[in-house]
Amino acid sequence: EVLAGCDLGESIQSPITSDGFDVYFSARDHSVRALTIKTNGKPDEKWTAPYFSNLLKDDKEPQPIPYKGNTC
Protein backbone atom coordinates (compact mmCIF):
# COMPACT_ATOMS: atom_id res chain seq x y z
CA GLU A 1 0.00 0.00 0.00
CA VAL A 2 1.41 3.39 -1.03
CA LEU A 3 0.52 6.08 1.51
CA ALA A 4 2.38 9.03 -0.01
CA GLY A 5 5.10 9.91 -2.46
CA CYS A 6 7.21 12.76 -3.71
CA ASP A 7 8.86 13.85 -6.95
CA LEU A 8 12.61 14.19 -6.48
CA GLY A 9 13.16 15.42 -10.00
CA GLU A 10 15.93 12.81 -10.40
CA SER A 11 16.25 9.05 -10.63
CA ILE A 12 17.43 7.18 -7.55
CA GLN A 13 20.84 5.67 -8.25
CA SER A 14 21.71 3.78 -5.07
CA PRO A 15 20.06 1.24 -2.81
CA ILE A 16 17.72 2.88 -0.32
CA THR A 17 18.96 2.66 3.28
CA SER A 18 16.87 3.33 6.37
CA ASP A 19 17.54 4.00 10.03
CA GLY A 20 14.36 4.16 12.07
CA PHE A 21 12.08 6.66 10.32
CA ASP A 22 14.93 8.16 8.24
CA VAL A 23 15.59 7.09 4.64
CA TYR A 24 18.87 7.80 2.80
CA PHE A 25 19.71 7.42 -0.90
CA SER A 26 21.63 9.04 -3.74
CA ALA A 27 20.29 10.35 -7.03
CA ARG A 28 21.74 10.65 -10.53
CA ASP A 29 22.63 14.33 -9.95
CA HIS A 30 25.37 13.21 -7.48
CA SER A 31 23.24 14.19 -4.48
CA VAL A 32 22.82 12.31 -1.23
CA ARG A 33 19.36 12.89 0.24
CA ALA A 34 17.59 12.14 3.48
CA LEU A 35 13.87 11.92 4.15
CA THR A 36 12.04 11.35 7.42
CA ILE A 37 8.86 9.32 7.18
CA LYS A 38 6.30 10.93 9.46
CA THR A 39 3.84 8.87 11.52
CA ASN A 40 1.13 9.54 8.92
CA GLY A 41 3.35 7.90 6.27
CA LYS A 42 4.23 11.09 4.40
CA PRO A 43 7.89 11.91 3.66
CA ASP A 44 9.54 15.12 4.84
CA GLU A 45 13.03 16.37 3.94
CA LYS A 46 15.44 15.75 6.81
CA TRP A 47 18.07 18.18 5.51
CA THR A 48 17.52 21.71 4.17
CA ALA A 49 19.31 20.71 0.96
CA PRO A 50 20.97 17.58 -0.41
CA TYR A 51 24.73 17.04 -0.20
CA PHE A 52 26.32 17.00 -3.66
CA SER A 53 29.23 14.55 -3.75
CA ASN A 54 30.71 15.87 -7.00
CA LEU A 55 31.55 19.36 -5.66
CA LEU A 56 34.80 20.62 -4.19
CA LYS A 57 35.09 21.50 -0.52
CA ASP A 58 37.64 24.33 -0.93
CA ASP A 59 35.28 27.28 -1.56
CA LYS A 60 35.72 27.08 -5.35
CA GLU A 61 32.32 25.44 -5.53
CA PRO A 62 30.32 25.66 -2.29
CA GLN A 63 28.31 22.75 -0.94
CA PRO A 64 25.48 22.34 -1.46
CA ILE A 65 24.90 24.01 -4.82
CA PRO A 66 21.76 26.16 -5.11
CA TYR A 67 18.90 23.78 -4.49
CA LYS A 68 15.66 23.88 -6.48
CA GLY A 69 13.80 21.78 -3.94
CA ASN A 70 11.40 18.95 -4.58
CA THR A 71 7.80 18.16 -3.87
CA CYS A 72 8.27 16.21 -0.62
Tab-separated table of C-alpha atoms in Angstrom:
chain	number	residue	atom	x	y	z
A	1	GLU	CA	0.000	0.000	0.000
A	2	VAL	CA	1.407	3.388	-1.034
A	3	LEU	CA	0.520	6.082	1.505
A	4	ALA	CA	2.384	9.033	-0.007
A	5	GLY	CA	5.102	9.912	-2.455
A	6	CYS	CA	7.209	12.761	-3.713
A	7	ASP	CA	8.856	13.846	-6.948
A	8	LEU	CA	12.609	14.193	-6.477
A	9	GLY	CA	13.158	15.421	-10.005
A	10	GLU	CA	15.927	12.814	-10.398
A	11	SER	CA	16.245	9.048	-10.630
A	12	ILE	CA	17.426	7.181	-7.546
A	13	GLN	CA	20.842	5.675	-8.249
A	14	SER	CA	21.706	3.775	-5.068
A	15	PRO	CA	20.061	1.244	-2.807
A	16	ILE	CA	17.719	2.883	-0.316
A	17	THR	CA	18.958	2.662	3.283
A	18	SER	CA	16.873	3.327	6.369
A	19	ASP	CA	17.541	3.999	10.033
A	20	GLY	CA	14.357	4.162	12.073
A	21	PHE	CA	12.077	6.661	10.316
A	22	ASP	CA	14.928	8.163	8.244
A	23	VAL	CA	15.592	7.092	4.643
A	24	TYR	CA	18.871	7.799	2.801
A	25	PHE	CA	19.714	7.421	-0.901
A	26	SER	CA	21.633	9.041	-3.744
A	27	ALA	CA	20.291	10.350	-7.027
A	28	ARG	CA	21.742	10.646	-10.528
A	29	ASP	CA	22.627	14.333	-9.950
A	30	HIS	CA	25.370	13.211	-7.477
A	31	SER	CA	23.243	14.192	-4.482
A	32	VAL	CA	22.817	12.314	-1.229
A	33	ARG	CA	19.363	12.890	0.235
A	34	ALA	CA	17.588	12.142	3.482
A	35	LEU	CA	13.870	11.920	4.154
A	36	THR	CA	12.043	11.350	7.417
A	37	ILE	CA	8.859	9.322	7.177
A	38	LYS	CA	6.297	10.926	9.461
A	39	THR	CA	3.841	8.866	11.521
A	40	ASN	CA	1.125	9.535	8.920
A	41	GLY	CA	3.354	7.902	6.265
A	42	LYS	CA	4.229	11.095	4.401
A	43	PRO	CA	7.891	11.915	3.656
A	44	ASP	CA	9.537	15.124	4.840
A	45	GLU	CA	13.027	16.365	3.943
A	46	LYS	CA	15.438	15.750	6.807
A	47	TRP	CA	18.073	18.180	5.505
A	48	THR	CA	17.520	21.709	4.171
A	49	ALA	CA	19.313	20.715	0.955
A	50	PRO	CA	20.968	17.579	-0.405
A	51	TYR	CA	24.732	17.042	-0.201
A	52	PHE	CA	26.319	17.001	-3.661
A	53	SER	CA	29.230	14.550	-3.746
A	54	ASN	CA	30.712	15.869	-7.003
A	55	LEU	CA	31.554	19.355	-5.657
A	56	LEU	CA	34.797	20.616	-4.191
A	57	LYS	CA	35.093	21.499	-0.515
A	58	ASP	CA	37.637	24.327	-0.934
A	59	ASP	CA	35.281	27.276	-1.565
A	60	LYS	CA	35.723	27.078	-5.353
A	61	GLU	CA	32.316	25.436	-5.528
A	62	PRO	CA	30.321	25.657	-2.290
A	63	GLN	CA	28.313	22.752	-0.942
A	64	PRO	CA	25.482	22.344	-1.460
A	65	ILE	CA	24.897	24.005	-4.817
A	66	PRO	CA	21.763	26.160	-5.106
A	67	TYR	CA	18.899	23.778	-4.489
A	68	LYS	CA	15.659	23.878	-6.476
A	69	GLY	CA	13.800	21.777	-3.937
A	70	ASN	CA	11.396	18.947	-4.583
A	71	THR	CA	7.800	18.160	-3.869
A	72	CYS	CA	8.266	16.209	-0.622
